[in-house]
Structure formats: structure tokens, C-alpha cells
PDB file of C-alpha atoms in Angstrom:
ATOM      1  CA  MET A   1     -52.736  10.820 -10.128  1.00  0.00           C
ATOM      2  CA  THR A   2     -51.357   9.348 -13.361  1.00  0.00           C
ATOM      3  CA  VAL A   3     -49.690  12.654 -14.159  1.00  0.00           C
ATOM      4  CA  MET A   4     -47.763  12.450 -10.903  1.00  0.00           C
ATOM      5  CA  ARG A   5     -46.663   8.903 -11.728  1.00  0.00           C
ATOM      6  CA  HIS A   6     -45.441   9.992 -15.150  1.00  0.00           C
ATOM      7  CA  ILE A   7     -43.494  12.882 -13.651  1.00  0.00           C
ATOM      8  CA  ALA A   8     -41.964  10.626 -10.974  1.00  0.00           C
ATOM      9  CA  MET A   9     -41.023   8.045 -13.616  1.00  0.00           C
ATOM     10  CA  ALA A  10     -39.424  10.728 -15.825  1.00  0.00           C
ATOM     11  CA  VAL A  11     -37.395  12.064 -12.891  1.00  0.00           C
ATOM     12  CA  ALA A  12     -36.268   8.521 -12.013  1.00  0.00           C
ATOM     13  CA  LEU A  13     -35.195   7.802 -15.599  1.00  0.00           C
ATOM     14  CA  ILE A  14     -33.338  11.089 -15.910  1.00  0.00           C
ATOM     15  CA  SER A  15     -31.479  10.563 -12.641  1.00  0.00           C
ATOM     16  CA  ALA A  16     -30.668   6.922 -13.488  1.00  0.00           C
ATOM     17  CA  ALA A  17     -29.149   7.715 -16.897  1.00  0.00           C
ATOM     18  CA  PRO A  18     -25.703   8.762 -15.572  1.00  0.00           C
ATOM     19  CA  ALA A  19     -25.524   5.666 -13.365  1.00  0.00           C
ATOM     20  CA  ALA A  20     -26.471   3.413 -16.278  1.00  0.00           C
ATOM     21  CA  ALA A  21     -23.841   5.050 -18.479  1.00  0.00           C
ATOM     22  CA  ALA A  22     -21.200   4.382 -15.840  1.00  0.00           C
ATOM     23  CA  LEU A  23     -22.144   0.701 -15.756  1.00  0.00           C
ATOM     24  CA  LEU A  24     -21.956   0.194 -19.535  1.00  0.00           C
ATOM     25  CA  PRO A  25     -18.680  -1.180 -20.901  1.00  0.00           C
ATOM     26  CA  ASP A  26     -16.402   1.214 -22.758  1.00  0.00           C
ATOM     27  CA  THR A  27     -16.899   0.861 -26.516  1.00  0.00           C
ATOM     28  CA  GLY A  28     -13.844   2.949 -27.337  1.00  0.00           C
ATOM     29  CA  SER A  29     -10.898   1.709 -29.332  1.00  0.00           C
ATOM     30  CA  THR A  30      -8.667  -1.056 -28.004  1.00  0.00           C
ATOM     31  CA  SER A  31      -5.704   1.325 -27.825  1.00  0.00           C
ATOM     32  CA  ASP A  32      -7.463   3.203 -25.022  1.00  0.00           C
ATOM     33  CA  GLN A  33      -7.893  -0.026 -23.090  1.00  0.00           C
ATOM     34  CA  SER A  34      -4.279  -1.073 -23.524  1.00  0.00           C
ATOM     35  CA  SER A  35      -2.997   2.290 -22.309  1.00  0.00           C
ATOM     36  CA  ALA A  36      -5.125   2.068 -19.148  1.00  0.00           C
ATOM     37  CA  ALA A  37      -3.501  -1.179 -17.964  1.00  0.00           C
ATOM     38  CA  PRO A  38       0.172  -0.934 -17.008  1.00  0.00           C
ATOM     39  CA  ALA A  39       2.226  -2.771 -19.584  1.00  0.00           C
ATOM     40  CA  GLU A  40       4.997  -5.100 -18.464  1.00  0.00           C
ATOM     41  CA  PRO A  41       8.385  -3.885 -19.682  1.00  0.00           C
ATOM     42  CA  GLU A  42       9.876  -5.885 -22.484  1.00  0.00           C
ATOM     43  CA  ILE A  43      12.831  -8.122 -21.750  1.00  0.00           C
ATOM     44  CA  SER A  44      15.763  -7.006 -23.838  1.00  0.00           C
ATOM     45  CA  ALA A  45      17.408  -9.608 -26.081  1.00  0.00           C
ATOM     46  CA  GLU A  46      20.864  -8.147 -25.471  1.00  0.00           C
ATOM     47  CA  ARG A  47      22.501  -7.786 -22.058  1.00  0.00           C
ATOM     48  CA  ALA A  48      25.948  -6.810 -20.954  1.00  0.00           C
ATOM     49  CA  ALA A  49      27.698  -8.535 -18.065  1.00  0.00           C
ATOM     50  CA  SER A  50      28.230  -5.127 -16.489  1.00  0.00           C
ATOM     51  CA  ASP A  51      24.430  -4.703 -16.211  1.00  0.00           C
ATOM     52  CA  ASP A  52      24.254  -7.646 -13.821  1.00  0.00           C
ATOM     53  CA  ALA A  53      27.095  -6.240 -11.736  1.00  0.00           C
ATOM     54  CA  LYS A  54      25.372  -2.847 -11.551  1.00  0.00           C
ATOM     55  CA  ILE A  55      22.084  -4.430 -10.476  1.00  0.00           C
ATOM     56  CA  THR A  56      23.817  -6.512  -7.800  1.00  0.00           C
ATOM     57  CA  GLN A  57      25.761  -3.494  -6.567  1.00  0.00           C
ATOM     58  CA  ARG A  58      22.631  -1.306  -6.422  1.00  0.00           C
ATOM     59  CA  ILE A  59      20.520  -3.841  -4.497  1.00  0.00           C
ATOM     60  CA  ALA A  60      23.385  -4.674  -2.120  1.00  0.00           C
ATOM     61  CA  GLY A  61      23.894  -0.942  -1.523  1.00  0.00           C
ATOM     62  CA  ILE A  62      20.226  -0.501  -0.641  1.00  0.00           C
ATOM     63  CA  PHE A  63      20.319  -3.498   1.700  1.00  0.00           C
ATOM     64  CA  THR A  64      23.446  -2.102   3.373  1.00  0.00           C
ATOM     65  CA  GLU A  65      21.477   1.002   4.349  1.00  0.00           C
ATOM     66  CA  LEU A  66      18.712  -1.107   5.932  1.00  0.00           C
ATOM     67  CA  PRO A  67      19.961  -2.792   9.127  1.00  0.00           C
ATOM     68  CA  ASP A  68      17.335  -5.563   8.959  1.00  0.00           C
ATOM     69  CA  PHE A  69      18.796  -6.820   5.669  1.00  0.00           C
ATOM     70  CA  GLU A  70      22.429  -7.223   6.691  1.00  0.00           C
ATOM     71  CA  ASN A  71      22.185 -11.049   6.356  1.00  0.00           C
ATOM     72  CA  VAL A  72      20.812 -10.958   2.791  1.00  0.00           C
ATOM     73  CA  GLU A  73      23.152 -11.857  -0.056  1.00  0.00           C
ATOM     74  CA  VAL A  74      22.467 -10.717  -3.631  1.00  0.00           C
ATOM     75  CA  SER A  75      23.609 -12.192  -6.918  1.00  0.00           C
ATOM     76  CA  THR A  76      22.459 -11.424 -10.464  1.00  0.00           C
ATOM     77  CA  ARG A  77      22.761 -13.359 -13.694  1.00  0.00           C
ATOM     78  CA  GLU A  78      21.027 -12.395 -16.945  1.00  0.00           C
ATOM     79  CA  GLY A  79      18.792  -9.978 -15.049  1.00  0.00           C
ATOM     80  CA  VAL A  80      17.583 -12.654 -12.643  1.00  0.00           C
ATOM     81  CA  VAL A  81      18.279 -11.553  -9.080  1.00  0.00           C
ATOM     82  CA  ARG A  82      18.820 -14.276  -6.490  1.00  0.00           C
ATOM     83  CA  LEU A  83      18.343 -13.314  -2.862  1.00  0.00           C
ATOM     84  CA  SER A  84      19.643 -15.630  -0.163  1.00  0.00           C
ATOM     85  CA  GLY A  85      20.272 -15.471   3.546  1.00  0.00           C
ATOM     86  CA  SER A  86      17.897 -15.216   6.486  1.00  0.00           C
ATOM     87  CA  LEU A  87      15.435 -12.707   7.892  1.00  0.00           C
ATOM     88  CA  PRO A  88      13.353 -12.885  11.080  1.00  0.00           C
ATOM     89  CA  ASP A  89       9.849 -12.684   9.561  1.00  0.00           C
ATOM     90  CA  ALA A  90       7.849 -13.202   6.375  1.00  0.00           C
ATOM     91  CA  GLU A  91       7.093  -9.493   6.077  1.00  0.00           C
ATOM     92  CA  ALA A  92      10.794  -8.634   5.869  1.00  0.00           C
ATOM     93  CA  ILE A  93      11.326 -11.373   3.278  1.00  0.00           C
ATOM     94  CA  ALA A  94       8.514  -9.959   1.105  1.00  0.00           C
ATOM     95  CA  ARG A  95       9.906  -6.439   1.549  1.00  0.00           C
ATOM     96  CA  ALA A  96      13.359  -7.528   0.371  1.00  0.00           C
ATOM     97  CA  GLU A  97      11.855  -9.137  -2.728  1.00  0.00           C
ATOM     98  CA  ASN A  98       9.787  -6.028  -3.429  1.00  0.00           C
ATOM     99  CA  ILE A  99      12.826  -3.760  -3.163  1.00  0.00           C
ATOM    100  CA  ALA A 100      14.883  -5.976  -5.480  1.00  0.00           C
ATOM    101  CA  SER A 101      12.127  -6.235  -8.083  1.00  0.00           C
ATOM    102  CA  ARG A 102      11.831  -2.452  -8.361  1.00  0.00           C
ATOM    103  CA  VAL A 103      15.446  -1.931  -9.459  1.00  0.00           C
ATOM    104  CA  SER A 104      15.760  -1.092 -13.144  1.00  0.00           C
ATOM    105  CA  GLY A 105      16.955  -3.971 -15.321  1.00  0.00           C
ATOM    106  CA  VAL A 106      15.673  -6.756 -13.062  1.00  0.00           C
ATOM    107  CA  VAL A 107      13.782  -9.385 -15.056  1.00  0.00           C
ATOM    108  CA  THR A 108      12.642 -11.422 -12.070  1.00  0.00           C
ATOM    109  CA  VAL A 109      13.594 -12.147  -8.472  1.00  0.00           C
ATOM    110  CA  GLU A 110      14.322 -15.623  -7.155  1.00  0.00           C
ATOM    111  CA  ASN A 111      13.732 -15.307  -3.446  1.00  0.00           C
ATOM    112  CA  ALA A 112      15.647 -17.968  -1.508  1.00  0.00           C
ATOM    113  CA  ILE A 113      15.661 -16.041   1.776  1.00  0.00           C
ATOM    114  CA  GLU A 114      14.827 -18.295   4.704  1.00  0.00           C
ATOM    115  CA  ARG A 115      13.007 -17.282   7.833  1.00  0.00           C
ATOM    116  CA  ASP A 116      15.369 -17.146  10.803  1.00  0.00           C
ATOM    117  CA  LEU A 117      13.707 -19.016  13.653  1.00  0.00           C
ATOM    118  CA  SER A 118      16.566 -18.619  16.121  1.00  0.00           C
ATOM    119  CA  VAL A 119      15.714 -17.569  19.652  1.00  0.00           C
ATOM    120  CA  GLY A 120      17.935 -14.488  19.539  1.00  0.00           C
ATOM    121  CA  GLN A 121      16.247 -13.054  16.444  1.00  0.00           C
ATOM    122  CA  ASN A 122      12.717 -13.712  17.589  1.00  0.00           C
ATOM    123  CA  LEU A 123      13.016 -12.404  21.133  1.00  0.00           C
ATOM    124  CA  SER A 124      13.215  -8.794  20.036  1.00  0.00           C
ATOM    125  CA  VAL A 125      10.108  -8.154  22.159  1.00  0.00           C
ATOM    126  CA  LEU A 126      12.219  -8.708  25.267  1.00  0.00           C
ATOM    127  CA  GLY A 127      14.688  -6.150  23.970  1.00  0.00           C
ATOM    128  CA  GLU A 128      11.863  -3.643  23.526  1.00  0.00           C
ATOM    129  CA  ILE A 129      10.611  -4.312  27.075  1.00  0.00           C
ATOM    130  CA  ALA A 130      14.128  -3.782  28.412  1.00  0.00           C
ATOM    131  CA  SER A 131      14.329  -0.503  26.490  1.00  0.00           C
ATOM    132  CA  VAL A 132      11.052   0.695  28.016  1.00  0.00           C
ATOM    133  CA  ALA A 133      12.304  -0.296  31.489  1.00  0.00           C
ATOM    134  CA  ARG A 134      15.535   1.667  30.926  1.00  0.00           C
ATOM    135  CA  SER A 135      13.492   4.705  29.856  1.00  0.00           C
ATOM    136  CA  LEU A 136      11.350   4.401  32.988  1.00  0.00           C
ATOM    137  CA  VAL A 137      14.433   4.239  35.224  1.00  0.00           C
ATOM    138  CA  ALA A 138      15.902   7.257  33.425  1.00  0.00           C
ATOM    139  CA  GLY A 139      12.663   9.185  34.078  1.00  0.00           C
ATOM    140  CA  LEU A 140      12.530   8.411  37.838  1.00  0.00           C
ATOM    141  CA  PRO A 141      14.322  11.627  38.917  1.00  0.00           C
ATOM    142  CA  LEU A 142      11.809  13.700  36.945  1.00  0.00           C
ATOM    143  CA  LEU A 143       8.940  11.749  38.522  1.00  0.00           C
ATOM    144  CA  ALA A 144      10.412  12.411  41.987  1.00  0.00           C
ATOM    145  CA  VAL A 145      10.619  16.158  41.309  1.00  0.00           C
ATOM    146  CA  ALA A 146       6.992  16.164  40.104  1.00  0.00           C
ATOM    147  CA  LEU A 147       5.784  14.309  43.229  1.00  0.00           C
ATOM    148  CA  LEU A 148       7.781  16.634  45.510  1.00  0.00           C
ATOM    149  CA  THR A 149       6.302  19.691  43.783  1.00  0.00           C
ATOM    150  CA  ALA A 150       2.765  18.301  44.140  1.00  0.00           C
ATOM    151  CA  PHE A 151       3.402  17.611  47.829  1.00  0.00           C
ATOM    152  CA  LEU A 152       4.726  21.142  48.426  1.00  0.00           C
ATOM    153  CA  ILE A 153       1.749  22.692  46.633  1.00  0.00           C
ATOM    154  CA  GLY A 154      -0.566  20.587  48.827  1.00  0.00           C
ATOM    155  CA  VAL A 155       1.252  21.675  52.045  1.00  0.00           C
ATOM    156  CA  VAL A 156       1.188  25.359  51.063  1.00  0.00           C
ATOM    157  CA  GLY A 157      -2.499  25.084  50.111  1.00  0.00           C
ATOM    158  CA  TYR A 158      -3.332  23.435  53.439  1.00  0.00           C
ATOM    159  CA  ALA A 159      -1.392  26.113  55.334  1.00  0.00           C
ATOM    160  CA  ILE A 160      -3.228  28.905  53.527  1.00  0.00           C
ATOM    161  CA  ALA A 161      -6.615  27.299  54.136  1.00  0.00           C
TER     162      ALA A 161
END
């Protein structure tokens, strides 16, 4: 009986060794640890005024291609991008900030975009309902043809029976 316990304990220790090794902290050099974490880019001491204009132009160009961001204004000074204007929801505001922060040369983003609480902007659900209703009306002729076909198949089937 004790032999079986010893064998079971040996198997348990052998199978637990890889799990224990995974739980131990890495004792490697600190350079390995620093390369694992993404380093923040350094802020350059020298900047040209044309860099700010390029950043502003790039972000404004991206926002021009996205219809939701037509009310957002962009300005840049010393690599600091300032966003202003209005958007209908917090998700769109966060998305605009995320897009601006990913452009090369941006040091930080000052997000001054306000949430647009106007009735027209926030009743887009009614617009979607109207669109579905228009699609339904456009599909009525097809629905009529399908019902007529089903009726004719039923009449022919009844006549044959």
C-alpha cells in the first residue's frame, strides 16, 4: 500500500513541476522584461511648425472620410491635438480620440468634443424604423407574387386530389 502512495506522490510531483515553473517569476535579465512591455515613444525636443500642420491635415482628412465626424474640428500645437465639436454619443467621442492618438507625431490628445443631445441627432432610431418600413413597402409586390403562387399551387393540388 505504501508503494502505491509513493508512486502516486511521484506522479503528482512530476506532473506539477511544469505548472510550478510557470508560476515562478522570471529571473532573467531586466532587459528581457523591458522589451516585453511596450515602451512609450519619446517626445522629441525639436519640432517644426509644419509637423503640426501635417498632423492636423491627416486627422482632418480621416474625419472627412467618416460621416459621423463631420462636426469635429481639429487643431494641433506642439504635437498636442485638440478636438472640438459635437458627436451624438460617448462611443463616437472615444473613437475620435482613439483615431487622433494613433497618428504619428501626436504627443497627446485634448478631447473637448461635447455630446450632442439635440433631438434630431438622437432620434436616429426613428430613421432606422422608417427605413425598415420603406423596405417592407418595396417588398410588397414580391410578397403578393409569393402568396399568389402559393394559392395557385393549393388550387392545382386540390383539383388533382
